[in-house]
PDB file of C-alpha atoms in Angstrom:
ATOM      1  CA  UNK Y  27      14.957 -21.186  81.978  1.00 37.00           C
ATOM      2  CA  UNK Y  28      12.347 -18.403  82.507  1.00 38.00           C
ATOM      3  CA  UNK Y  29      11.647 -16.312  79.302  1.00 39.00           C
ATOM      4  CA  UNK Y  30      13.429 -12.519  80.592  1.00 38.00           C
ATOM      5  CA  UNK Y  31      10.564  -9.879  80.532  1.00 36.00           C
ATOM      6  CA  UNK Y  32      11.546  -6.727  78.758  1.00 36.00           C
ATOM      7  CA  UNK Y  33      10.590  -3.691  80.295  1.00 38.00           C
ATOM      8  CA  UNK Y  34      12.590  -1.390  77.696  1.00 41.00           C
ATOM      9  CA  UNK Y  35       9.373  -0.904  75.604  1.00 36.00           C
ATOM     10  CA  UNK Y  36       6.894  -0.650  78.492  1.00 42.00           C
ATOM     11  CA  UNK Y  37       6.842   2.980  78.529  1.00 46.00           C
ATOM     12  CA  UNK Y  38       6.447   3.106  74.744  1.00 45.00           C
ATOM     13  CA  UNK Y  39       3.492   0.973  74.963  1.00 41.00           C
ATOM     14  CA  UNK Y  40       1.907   3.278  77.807  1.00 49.00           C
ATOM     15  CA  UNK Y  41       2.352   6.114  75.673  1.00 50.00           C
ATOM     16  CA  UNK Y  42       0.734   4.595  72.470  1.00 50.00           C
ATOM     17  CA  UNK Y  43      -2.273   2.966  75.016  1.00 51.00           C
ATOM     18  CA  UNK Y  44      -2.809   6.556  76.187  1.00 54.00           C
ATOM     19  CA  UNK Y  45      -2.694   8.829  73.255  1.00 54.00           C
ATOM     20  CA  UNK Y  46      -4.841   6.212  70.862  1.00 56.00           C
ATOM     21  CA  UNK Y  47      -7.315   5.924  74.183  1.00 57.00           C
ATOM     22  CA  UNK Y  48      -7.345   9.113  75.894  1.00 53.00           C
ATOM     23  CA  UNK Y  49      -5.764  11.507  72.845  1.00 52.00           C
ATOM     24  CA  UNK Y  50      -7.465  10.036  70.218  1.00 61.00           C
ATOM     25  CA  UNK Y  51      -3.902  10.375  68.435  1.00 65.00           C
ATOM     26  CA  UNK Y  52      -2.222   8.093  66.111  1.00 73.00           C
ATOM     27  CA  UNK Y  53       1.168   9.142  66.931  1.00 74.00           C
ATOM     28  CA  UNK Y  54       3.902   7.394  68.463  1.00 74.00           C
ATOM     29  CA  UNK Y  55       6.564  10.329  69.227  1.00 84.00           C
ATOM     30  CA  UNK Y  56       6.907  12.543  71.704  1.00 88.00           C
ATOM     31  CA  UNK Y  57       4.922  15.628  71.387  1.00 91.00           C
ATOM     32  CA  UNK Y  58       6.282  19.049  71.454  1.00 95.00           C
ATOM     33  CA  UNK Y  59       5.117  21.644  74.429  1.00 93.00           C
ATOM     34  CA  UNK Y  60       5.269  25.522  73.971  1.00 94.00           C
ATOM     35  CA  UNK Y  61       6.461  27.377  77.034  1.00 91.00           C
ATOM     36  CA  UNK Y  62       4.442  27.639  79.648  1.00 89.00           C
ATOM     37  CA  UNK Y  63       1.961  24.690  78.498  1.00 92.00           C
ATOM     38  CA  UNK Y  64       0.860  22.539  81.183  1.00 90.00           C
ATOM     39  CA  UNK Y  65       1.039  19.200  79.725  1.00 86.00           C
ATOM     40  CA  UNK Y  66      -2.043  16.690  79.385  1.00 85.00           C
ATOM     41  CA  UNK Y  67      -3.784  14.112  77.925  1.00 81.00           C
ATOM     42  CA  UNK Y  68      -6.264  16.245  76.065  1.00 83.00           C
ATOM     43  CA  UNK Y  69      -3.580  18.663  74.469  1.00 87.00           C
ATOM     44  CA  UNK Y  70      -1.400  15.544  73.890  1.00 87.00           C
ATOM     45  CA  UNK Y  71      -2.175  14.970  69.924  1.00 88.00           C
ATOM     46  CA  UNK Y  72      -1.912  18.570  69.347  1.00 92.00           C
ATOM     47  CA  UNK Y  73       1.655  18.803  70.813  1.00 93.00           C
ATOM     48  CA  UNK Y  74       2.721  15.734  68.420  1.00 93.00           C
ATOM     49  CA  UNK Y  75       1.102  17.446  65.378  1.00 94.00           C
ATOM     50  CA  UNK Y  76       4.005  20.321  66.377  1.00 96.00           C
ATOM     51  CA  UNK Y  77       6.355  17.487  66.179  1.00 95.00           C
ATOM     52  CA  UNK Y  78       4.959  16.508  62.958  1.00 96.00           C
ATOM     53  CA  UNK Y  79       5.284  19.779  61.373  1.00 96.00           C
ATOM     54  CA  UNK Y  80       8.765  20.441  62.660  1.00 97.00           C
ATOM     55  CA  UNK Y  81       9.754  17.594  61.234  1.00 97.00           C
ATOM     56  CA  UNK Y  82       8.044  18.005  58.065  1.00 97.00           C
ATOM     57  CA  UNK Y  83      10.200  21.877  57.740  1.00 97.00           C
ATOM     58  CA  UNK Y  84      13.382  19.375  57.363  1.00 97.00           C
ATOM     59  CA  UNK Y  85      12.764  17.663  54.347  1.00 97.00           C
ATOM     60  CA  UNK Y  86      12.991  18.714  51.190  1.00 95.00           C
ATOM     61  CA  UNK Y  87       9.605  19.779  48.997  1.00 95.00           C
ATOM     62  CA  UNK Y  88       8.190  17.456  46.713  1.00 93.00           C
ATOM     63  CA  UNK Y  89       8.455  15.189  44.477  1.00 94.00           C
ATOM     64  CA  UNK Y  90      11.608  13.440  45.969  1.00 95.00           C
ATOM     65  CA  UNK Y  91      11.865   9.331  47.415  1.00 97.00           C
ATOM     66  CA  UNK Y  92      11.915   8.958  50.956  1.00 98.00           C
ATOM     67  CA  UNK Y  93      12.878   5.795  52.817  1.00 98.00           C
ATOM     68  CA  UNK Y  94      11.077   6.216  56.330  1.00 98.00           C
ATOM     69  CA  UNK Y  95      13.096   3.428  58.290  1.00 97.00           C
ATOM     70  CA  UNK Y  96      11.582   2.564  61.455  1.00 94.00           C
ATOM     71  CA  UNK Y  97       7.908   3.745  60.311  1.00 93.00           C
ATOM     72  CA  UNK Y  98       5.941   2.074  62.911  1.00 88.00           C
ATOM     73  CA  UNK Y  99       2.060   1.455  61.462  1.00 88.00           C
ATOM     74  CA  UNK Y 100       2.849   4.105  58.383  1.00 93.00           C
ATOM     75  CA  UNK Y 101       1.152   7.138  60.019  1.00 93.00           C
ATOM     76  CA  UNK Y 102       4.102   9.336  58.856  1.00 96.00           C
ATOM     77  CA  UNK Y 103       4.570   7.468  55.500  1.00 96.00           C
ATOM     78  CA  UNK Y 104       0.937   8.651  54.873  1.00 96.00           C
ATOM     79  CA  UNK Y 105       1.180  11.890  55.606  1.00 96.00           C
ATOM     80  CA  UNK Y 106       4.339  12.379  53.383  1.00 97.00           C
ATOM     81  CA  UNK Y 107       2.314  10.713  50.386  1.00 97.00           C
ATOM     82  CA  UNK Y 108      -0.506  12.180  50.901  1.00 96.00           C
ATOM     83  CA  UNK Y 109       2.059  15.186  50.236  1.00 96.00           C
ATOM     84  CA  UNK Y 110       3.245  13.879  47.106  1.00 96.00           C
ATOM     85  CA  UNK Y 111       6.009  11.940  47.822  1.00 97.00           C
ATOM     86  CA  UNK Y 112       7.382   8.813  46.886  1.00 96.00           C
ATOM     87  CA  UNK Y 113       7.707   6.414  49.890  1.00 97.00           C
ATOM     88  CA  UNK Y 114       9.140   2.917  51.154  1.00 97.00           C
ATOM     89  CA  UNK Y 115       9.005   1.967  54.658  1.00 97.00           C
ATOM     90  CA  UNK Y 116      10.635  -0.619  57.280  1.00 96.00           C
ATOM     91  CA  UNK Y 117       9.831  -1.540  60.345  1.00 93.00           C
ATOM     92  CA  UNK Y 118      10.997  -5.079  62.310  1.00 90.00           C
ATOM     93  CA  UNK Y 119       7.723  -5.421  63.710  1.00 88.00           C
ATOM     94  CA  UNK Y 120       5.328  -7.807  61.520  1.00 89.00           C
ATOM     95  CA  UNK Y 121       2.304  -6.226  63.025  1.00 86.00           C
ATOM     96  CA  UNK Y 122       3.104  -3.025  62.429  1.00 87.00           C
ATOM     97  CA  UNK Y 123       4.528  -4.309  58.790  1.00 91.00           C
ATOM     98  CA  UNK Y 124       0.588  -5.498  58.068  1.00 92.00           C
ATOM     99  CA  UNK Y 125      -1.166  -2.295  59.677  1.00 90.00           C
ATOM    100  CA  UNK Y 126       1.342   0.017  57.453  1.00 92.00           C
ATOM    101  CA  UNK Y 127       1.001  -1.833  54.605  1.00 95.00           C
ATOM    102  CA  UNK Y 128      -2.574  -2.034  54.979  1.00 94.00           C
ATOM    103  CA  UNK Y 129      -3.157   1.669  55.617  1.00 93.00           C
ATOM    104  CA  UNK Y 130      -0.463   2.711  52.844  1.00 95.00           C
ATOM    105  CA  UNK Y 131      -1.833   0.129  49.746  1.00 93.00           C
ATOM    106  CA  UNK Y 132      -0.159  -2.192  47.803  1.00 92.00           C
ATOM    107  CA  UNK Y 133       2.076   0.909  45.581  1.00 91.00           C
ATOM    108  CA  UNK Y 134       3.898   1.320  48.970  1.00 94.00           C
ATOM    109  CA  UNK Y 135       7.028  -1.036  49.524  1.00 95.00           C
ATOM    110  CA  UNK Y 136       6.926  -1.774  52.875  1.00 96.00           C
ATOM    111  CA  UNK Y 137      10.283  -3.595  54.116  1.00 96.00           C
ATOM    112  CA  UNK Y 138       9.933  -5.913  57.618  1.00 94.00           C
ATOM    113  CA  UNK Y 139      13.719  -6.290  58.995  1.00 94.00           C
ATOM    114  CA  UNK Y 140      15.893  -4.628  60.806  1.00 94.00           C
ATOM    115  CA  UNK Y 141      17.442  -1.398  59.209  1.00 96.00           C
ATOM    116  CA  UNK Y 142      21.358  -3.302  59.828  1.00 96.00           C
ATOM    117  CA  UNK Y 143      19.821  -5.981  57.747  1.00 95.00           C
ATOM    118  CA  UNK Y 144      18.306  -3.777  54.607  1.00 95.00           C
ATOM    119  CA  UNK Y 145      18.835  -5.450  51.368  1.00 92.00           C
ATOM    120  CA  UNK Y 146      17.615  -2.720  48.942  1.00 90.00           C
ATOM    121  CA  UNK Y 147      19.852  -0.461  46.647  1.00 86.00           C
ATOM    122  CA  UNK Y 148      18.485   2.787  46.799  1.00 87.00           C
ATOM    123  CA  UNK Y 149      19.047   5.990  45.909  1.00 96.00           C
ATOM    124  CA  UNK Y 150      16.719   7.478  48.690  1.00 97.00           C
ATOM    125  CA  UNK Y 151      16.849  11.990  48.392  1.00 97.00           C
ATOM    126  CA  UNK Y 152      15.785  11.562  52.370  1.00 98.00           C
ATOM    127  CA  UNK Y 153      16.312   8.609  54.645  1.00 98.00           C
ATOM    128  CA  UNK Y 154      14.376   9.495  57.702  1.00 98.00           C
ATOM    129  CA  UNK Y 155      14.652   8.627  61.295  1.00 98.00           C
ATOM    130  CA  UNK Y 156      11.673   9.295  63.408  1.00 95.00           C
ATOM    131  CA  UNK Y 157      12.423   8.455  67.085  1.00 93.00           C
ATOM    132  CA  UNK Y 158      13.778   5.325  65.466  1.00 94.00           C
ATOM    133  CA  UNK Y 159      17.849   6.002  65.123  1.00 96.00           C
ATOM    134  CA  UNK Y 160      18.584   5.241  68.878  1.00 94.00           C
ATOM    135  CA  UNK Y 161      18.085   1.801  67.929  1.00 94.00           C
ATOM    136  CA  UNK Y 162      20.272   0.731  65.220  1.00 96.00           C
ATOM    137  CA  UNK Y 163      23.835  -0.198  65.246  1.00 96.00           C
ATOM    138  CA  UNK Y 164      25.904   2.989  64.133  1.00 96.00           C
ATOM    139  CA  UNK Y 165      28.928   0.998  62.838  1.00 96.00           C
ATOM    140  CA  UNK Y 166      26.702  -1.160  60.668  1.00 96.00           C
ATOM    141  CA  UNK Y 167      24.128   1.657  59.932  1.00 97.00           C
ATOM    142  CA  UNK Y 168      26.333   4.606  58.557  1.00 97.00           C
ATOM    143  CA  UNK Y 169      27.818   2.428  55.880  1.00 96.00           C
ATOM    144  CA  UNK Y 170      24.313   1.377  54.861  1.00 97.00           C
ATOM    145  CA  UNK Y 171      23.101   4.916  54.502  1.00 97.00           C
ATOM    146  CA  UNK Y 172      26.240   6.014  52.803  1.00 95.00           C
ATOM    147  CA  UNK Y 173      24.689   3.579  50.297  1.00 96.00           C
ATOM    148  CA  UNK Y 174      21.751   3.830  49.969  1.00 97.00           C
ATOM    149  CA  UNK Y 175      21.539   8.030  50.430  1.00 97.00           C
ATOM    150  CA  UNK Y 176      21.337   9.912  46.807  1.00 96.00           C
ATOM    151  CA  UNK Y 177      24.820  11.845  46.119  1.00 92.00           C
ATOM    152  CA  UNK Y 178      23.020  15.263  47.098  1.00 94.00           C
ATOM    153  CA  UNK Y 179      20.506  13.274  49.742  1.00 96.00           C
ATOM    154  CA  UNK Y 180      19.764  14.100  53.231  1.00 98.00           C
ATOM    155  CA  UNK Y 181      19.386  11.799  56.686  1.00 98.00           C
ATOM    156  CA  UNK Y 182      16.821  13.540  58.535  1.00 98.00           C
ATOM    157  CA  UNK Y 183      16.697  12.548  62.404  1.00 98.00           C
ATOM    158  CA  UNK Y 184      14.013  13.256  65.586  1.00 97.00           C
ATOM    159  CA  UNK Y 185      15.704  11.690  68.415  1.00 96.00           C
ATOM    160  CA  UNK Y 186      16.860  11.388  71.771  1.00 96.00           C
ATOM    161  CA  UNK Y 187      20.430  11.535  72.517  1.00 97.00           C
ATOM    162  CA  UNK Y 188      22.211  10.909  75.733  1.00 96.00           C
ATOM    163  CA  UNK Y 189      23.839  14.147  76.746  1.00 96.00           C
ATOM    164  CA  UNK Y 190      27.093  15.098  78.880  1.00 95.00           C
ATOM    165  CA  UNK Y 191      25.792  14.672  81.925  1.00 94.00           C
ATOM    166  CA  UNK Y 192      24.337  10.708  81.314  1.00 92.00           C
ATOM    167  CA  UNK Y 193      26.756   8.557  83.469  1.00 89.00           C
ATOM    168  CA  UNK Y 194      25.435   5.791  82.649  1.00 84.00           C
ATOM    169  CA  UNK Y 195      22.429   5.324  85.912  1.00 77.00           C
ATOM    170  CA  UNK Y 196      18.867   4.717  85.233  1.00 75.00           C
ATOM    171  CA  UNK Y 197      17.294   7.569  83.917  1.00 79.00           C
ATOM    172  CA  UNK Y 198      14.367   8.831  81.815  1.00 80.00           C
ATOM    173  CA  UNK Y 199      15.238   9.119  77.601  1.00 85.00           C
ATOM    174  CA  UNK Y 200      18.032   6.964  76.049  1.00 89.00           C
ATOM    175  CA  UNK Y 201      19.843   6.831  72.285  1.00 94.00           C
ATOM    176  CA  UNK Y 202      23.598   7.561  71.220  1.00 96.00           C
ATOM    177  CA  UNK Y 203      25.169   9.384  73.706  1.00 96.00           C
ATOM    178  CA  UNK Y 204      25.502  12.332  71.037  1.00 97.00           C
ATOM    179  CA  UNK Y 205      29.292  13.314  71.299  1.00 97.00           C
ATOM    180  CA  UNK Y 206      29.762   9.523  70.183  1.00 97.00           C
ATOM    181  CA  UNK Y 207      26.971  10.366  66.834  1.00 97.00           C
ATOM    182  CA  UNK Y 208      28.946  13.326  65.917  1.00 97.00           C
ATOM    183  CA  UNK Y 209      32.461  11.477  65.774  1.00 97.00           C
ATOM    184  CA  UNK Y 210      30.975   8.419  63.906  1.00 97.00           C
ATOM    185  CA  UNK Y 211      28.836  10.760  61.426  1.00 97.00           C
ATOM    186  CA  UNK Y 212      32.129  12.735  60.538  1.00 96.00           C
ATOM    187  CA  UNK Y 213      34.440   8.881  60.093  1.00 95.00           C
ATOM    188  CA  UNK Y 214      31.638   8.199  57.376  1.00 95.00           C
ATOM    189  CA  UNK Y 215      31.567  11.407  55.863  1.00 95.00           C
ATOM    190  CA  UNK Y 216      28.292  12.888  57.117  1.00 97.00           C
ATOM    191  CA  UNK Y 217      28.064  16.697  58.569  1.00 97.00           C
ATOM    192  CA  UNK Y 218      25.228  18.079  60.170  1.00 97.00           C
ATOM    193  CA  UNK Y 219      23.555  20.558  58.020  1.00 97.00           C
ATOM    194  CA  UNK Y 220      20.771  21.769  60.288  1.00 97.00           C
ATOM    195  CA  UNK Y 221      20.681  20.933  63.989  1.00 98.00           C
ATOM    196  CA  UNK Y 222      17.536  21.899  65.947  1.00 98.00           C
ATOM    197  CA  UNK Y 223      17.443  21.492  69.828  1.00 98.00           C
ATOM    198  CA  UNK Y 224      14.023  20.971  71.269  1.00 97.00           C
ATOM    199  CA  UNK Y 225      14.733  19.341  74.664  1.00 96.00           C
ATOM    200  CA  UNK Y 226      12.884  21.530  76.743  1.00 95.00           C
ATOM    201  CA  UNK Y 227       9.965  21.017  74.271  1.00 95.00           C
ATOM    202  CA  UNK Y 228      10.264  17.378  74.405  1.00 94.00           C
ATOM    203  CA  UNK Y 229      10.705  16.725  77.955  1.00 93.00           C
ATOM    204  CA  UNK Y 230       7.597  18.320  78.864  1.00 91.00           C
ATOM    205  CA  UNK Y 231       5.778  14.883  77.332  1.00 89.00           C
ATOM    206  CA  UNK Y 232       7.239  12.987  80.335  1.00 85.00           C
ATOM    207  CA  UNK Y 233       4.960  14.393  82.573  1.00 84.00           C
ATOM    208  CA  UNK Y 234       2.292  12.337  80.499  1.00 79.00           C
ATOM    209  CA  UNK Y 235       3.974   9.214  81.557  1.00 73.00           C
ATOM    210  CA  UNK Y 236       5.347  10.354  85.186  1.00 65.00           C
ATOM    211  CA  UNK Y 237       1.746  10.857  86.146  1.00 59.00           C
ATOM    212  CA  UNK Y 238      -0.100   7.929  84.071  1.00 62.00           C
ATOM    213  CA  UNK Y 239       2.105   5.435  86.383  1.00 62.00           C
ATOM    214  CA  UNK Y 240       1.443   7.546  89.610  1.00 56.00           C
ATOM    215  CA  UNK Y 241      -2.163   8.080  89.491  1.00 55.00           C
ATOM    216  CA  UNK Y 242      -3.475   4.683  87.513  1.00 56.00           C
ATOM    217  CA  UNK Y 243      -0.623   2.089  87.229  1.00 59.00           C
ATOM    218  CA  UNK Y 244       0.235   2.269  90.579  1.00 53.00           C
ATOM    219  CA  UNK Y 245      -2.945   2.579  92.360  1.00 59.00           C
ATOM    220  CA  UNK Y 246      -4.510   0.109  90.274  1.00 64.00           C
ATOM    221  CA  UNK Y 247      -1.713  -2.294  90.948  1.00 65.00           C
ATOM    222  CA  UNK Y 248      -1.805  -2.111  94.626  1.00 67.00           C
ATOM    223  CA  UNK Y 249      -5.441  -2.304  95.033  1.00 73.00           C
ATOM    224  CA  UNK Y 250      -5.286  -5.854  92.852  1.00 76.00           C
ATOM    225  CA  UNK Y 251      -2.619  -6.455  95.134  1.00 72.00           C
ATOM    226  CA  UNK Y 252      -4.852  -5.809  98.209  1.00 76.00           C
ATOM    227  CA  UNK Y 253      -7.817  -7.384  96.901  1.00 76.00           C
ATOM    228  CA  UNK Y 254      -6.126 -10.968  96.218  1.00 79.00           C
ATOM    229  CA  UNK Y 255      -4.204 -11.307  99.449  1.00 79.00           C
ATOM    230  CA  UNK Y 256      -7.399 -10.244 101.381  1.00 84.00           C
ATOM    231  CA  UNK Y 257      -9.990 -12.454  99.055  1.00 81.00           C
ATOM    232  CA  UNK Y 258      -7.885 -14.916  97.754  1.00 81.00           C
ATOM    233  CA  UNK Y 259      -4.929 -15.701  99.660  1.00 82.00           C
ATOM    234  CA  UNK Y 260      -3.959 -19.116  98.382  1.00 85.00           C
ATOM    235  CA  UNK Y 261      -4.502 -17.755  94.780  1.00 83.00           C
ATOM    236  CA  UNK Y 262      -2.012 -14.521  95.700  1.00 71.00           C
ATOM    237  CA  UNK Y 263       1.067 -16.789  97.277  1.00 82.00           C
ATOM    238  CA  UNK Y 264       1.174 -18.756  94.055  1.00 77.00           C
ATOM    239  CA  UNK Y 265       1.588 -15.484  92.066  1.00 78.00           C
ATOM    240  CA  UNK Y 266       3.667 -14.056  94.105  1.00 80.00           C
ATOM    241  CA  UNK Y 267       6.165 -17.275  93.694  1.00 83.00           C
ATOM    242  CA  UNK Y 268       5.110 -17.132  89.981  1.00 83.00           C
ATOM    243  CA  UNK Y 269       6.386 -13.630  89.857  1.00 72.00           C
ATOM    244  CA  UNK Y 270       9.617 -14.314  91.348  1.00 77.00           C
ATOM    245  CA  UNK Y 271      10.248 -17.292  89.496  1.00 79.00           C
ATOM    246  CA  UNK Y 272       9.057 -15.866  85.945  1.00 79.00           C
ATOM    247  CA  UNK Y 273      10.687 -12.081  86.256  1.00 76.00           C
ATOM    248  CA  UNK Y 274      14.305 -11.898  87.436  1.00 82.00           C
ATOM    249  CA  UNK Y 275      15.363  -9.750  90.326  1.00 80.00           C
ATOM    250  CA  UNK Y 276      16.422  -6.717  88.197  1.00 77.00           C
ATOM    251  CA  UNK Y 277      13.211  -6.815  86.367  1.00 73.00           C
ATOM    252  CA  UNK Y 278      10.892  -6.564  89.014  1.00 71.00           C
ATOM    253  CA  UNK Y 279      13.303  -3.620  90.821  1.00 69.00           C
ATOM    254  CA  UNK Y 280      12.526  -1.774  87.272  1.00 70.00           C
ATOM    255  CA  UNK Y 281       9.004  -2.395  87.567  1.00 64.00           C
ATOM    256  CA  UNK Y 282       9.350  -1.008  90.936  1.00 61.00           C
ATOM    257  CA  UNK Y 283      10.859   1.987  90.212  1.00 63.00           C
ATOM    258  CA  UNK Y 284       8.439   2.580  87.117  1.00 64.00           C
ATOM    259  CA  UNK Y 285       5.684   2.153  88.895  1.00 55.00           C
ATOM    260  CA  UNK Y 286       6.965   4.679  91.493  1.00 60.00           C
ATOM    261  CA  UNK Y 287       8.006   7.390  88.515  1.00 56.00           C
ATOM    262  CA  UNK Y 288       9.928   9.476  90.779  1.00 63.00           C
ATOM    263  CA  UNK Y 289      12.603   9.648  88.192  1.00 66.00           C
ATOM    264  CA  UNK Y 290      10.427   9.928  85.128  1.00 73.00           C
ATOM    265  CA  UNK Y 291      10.069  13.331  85.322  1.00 84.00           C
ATOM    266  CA  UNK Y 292      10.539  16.458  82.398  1.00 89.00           C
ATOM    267  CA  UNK Y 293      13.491  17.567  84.683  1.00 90.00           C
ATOM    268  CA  UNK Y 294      14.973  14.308  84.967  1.00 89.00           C
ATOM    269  CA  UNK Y 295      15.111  14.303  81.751  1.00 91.00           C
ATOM    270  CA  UNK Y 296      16.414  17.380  80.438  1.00 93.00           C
ATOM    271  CA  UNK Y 297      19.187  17.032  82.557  1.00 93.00           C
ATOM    272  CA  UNK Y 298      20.605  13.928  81.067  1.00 94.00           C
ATOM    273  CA  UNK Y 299      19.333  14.201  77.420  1.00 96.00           C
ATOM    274  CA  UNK Y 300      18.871  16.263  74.318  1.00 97.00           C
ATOM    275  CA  UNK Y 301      16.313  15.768  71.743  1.00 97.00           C
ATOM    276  CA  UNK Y 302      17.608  16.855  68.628  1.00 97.00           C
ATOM    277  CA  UNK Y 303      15.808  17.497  65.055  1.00 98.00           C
ATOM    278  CA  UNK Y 304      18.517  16.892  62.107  1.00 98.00           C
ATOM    279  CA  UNK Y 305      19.178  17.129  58.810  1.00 98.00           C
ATOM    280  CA  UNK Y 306      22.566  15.711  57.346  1.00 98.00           C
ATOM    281  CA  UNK Y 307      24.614  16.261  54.568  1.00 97.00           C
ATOM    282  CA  UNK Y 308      27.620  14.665  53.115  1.00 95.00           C
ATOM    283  CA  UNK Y 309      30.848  16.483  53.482  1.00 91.00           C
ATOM    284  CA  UNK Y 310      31.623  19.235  50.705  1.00 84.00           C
ATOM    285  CA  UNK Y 311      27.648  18.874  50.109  1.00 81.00           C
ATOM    286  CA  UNK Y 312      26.127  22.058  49.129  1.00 76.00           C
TER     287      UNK Y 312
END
């Protein structure tokens, strides 16, 4: 059977390509655009240093242990040592494991699983969650930070959450839908003790992306396309039967509609999401 090509991270990895390559930025996140900002490449890292800062307001000052699950290379695990905190990381990715632990030293526990699969004991005074808690399991995940979390501890989340108006169609963002977060938070005894909603802010980075795959992805893709079936017809039939043998039907529609962006777009996205900066608390938790 034909290894299935997954297109979930294929925006991610357009983002990283352009902000190390055109942004000069290290940062994986969204950024976060004042009003009225047209958004581009060249004010891209400053936008995600807002992001940085606002999330940096949500924790606690130091000294205090921080458990930064989902820490990608370790870009935010530096900064928050480099602050004077104590830090452990995790990521699932073993390249990323080897750049963060790398970059962070050998005091730096850096974990490589996934978070539903976390051995460690704990206590953390923060577990945070940058742009990382849409992807775990919330039934196996809230138990594990009930755990882990120090007795006056926080959970501090930047994320994406589906919104109200998500029905379930392709469309820009992703995450919990957020109506389901705040009835499984309260079953395991968590309450939101700060709740900041930057979706406008957010949704401005699309734009970014939107035009990326309209004025280089695309154009580039078709002129290849052009090229071989002009120059090298014989060579272009066999790819094209590659293609359709190697990428299943549904994959190659979402390339399609990538490639055309028409529904990556900030508005697109505001309408079906909310991007949320959070701090939680256990109940009765002054």
């Amino acid at each position: 059977m034909a290894k299935k090509i997954d297109t979930k991270t294929e925006s991610l990895d357009v983002y990283v390509y352009v902000a190390k390559t055109f942004a000069d930025s290290p940062w994986l996140h969204y950024g976060l655009w004042e009003s009225g900002e047209r958004p581009t490449v060249p004010k891209l890292r400053e936008a995600q240093e807002r992001y940085v800062e606002k999330l940096l307001s949500l924790i606690p000052p130091a000294p205090r242990k921080i458990f930064d699950i989902g820490g990608g290379t370790g870009e935010m695990a530096k900064v928050l040592i480099d602050k004077g905190y104590g830090v452990d990381m995790l990521t699932p990715s073993h390249v990323q494991a080897e750049i963060a632990r790398e970059k962070l030293g050998p005091d730096v526990h850096v974990y490589e699983s996934k978070f539903e699969d976390f051995e460690g004991e704990g206590p953390y005074d923060v577990c945070l969650f940058s742009e990382s808690f849409q992807y775990v399991d919330l039934d196996k995940s809230l138990p594990l930070l009930e755990k882990i979390l120090a007795s006056n501890g926080r959970i501090v989340i930047a994320d994406c959450f589906r919104g109200p108006n998500y029905k379930g169609d392709r469309q820009p963002g992703g995450g919990h839908r957020f109506s389901h977060f705040l009835e499984k938070i309260a079953k395991h005894g968590f309450e939101i003790a700060e709740d900041h909603d930057v979706t406008e802010a957010a949704a401005q980075s699309m734009a970014i992306d939107q035009n990326f795959y309209r004025g280089f992805a695309a154009p580039a893709v078709e002129q290849i396309r052009g090229l071989m079936e002009t120059k090298k017809p014989i060579l272009y039939w066999f790819a094209r039967q590659a293609y359709k043998l190697f990428v299943p039907k549904a994959e190659r529609e979402n390339i399609v509609m990538r490639l055309k962006a028409d529904y990556r777009s900030p508005e697109a996205f505001a309408a079906v999401n909310t991007y949320r900066f959070l701090s939680l608390k256990r109940h009765n938790q002054p």
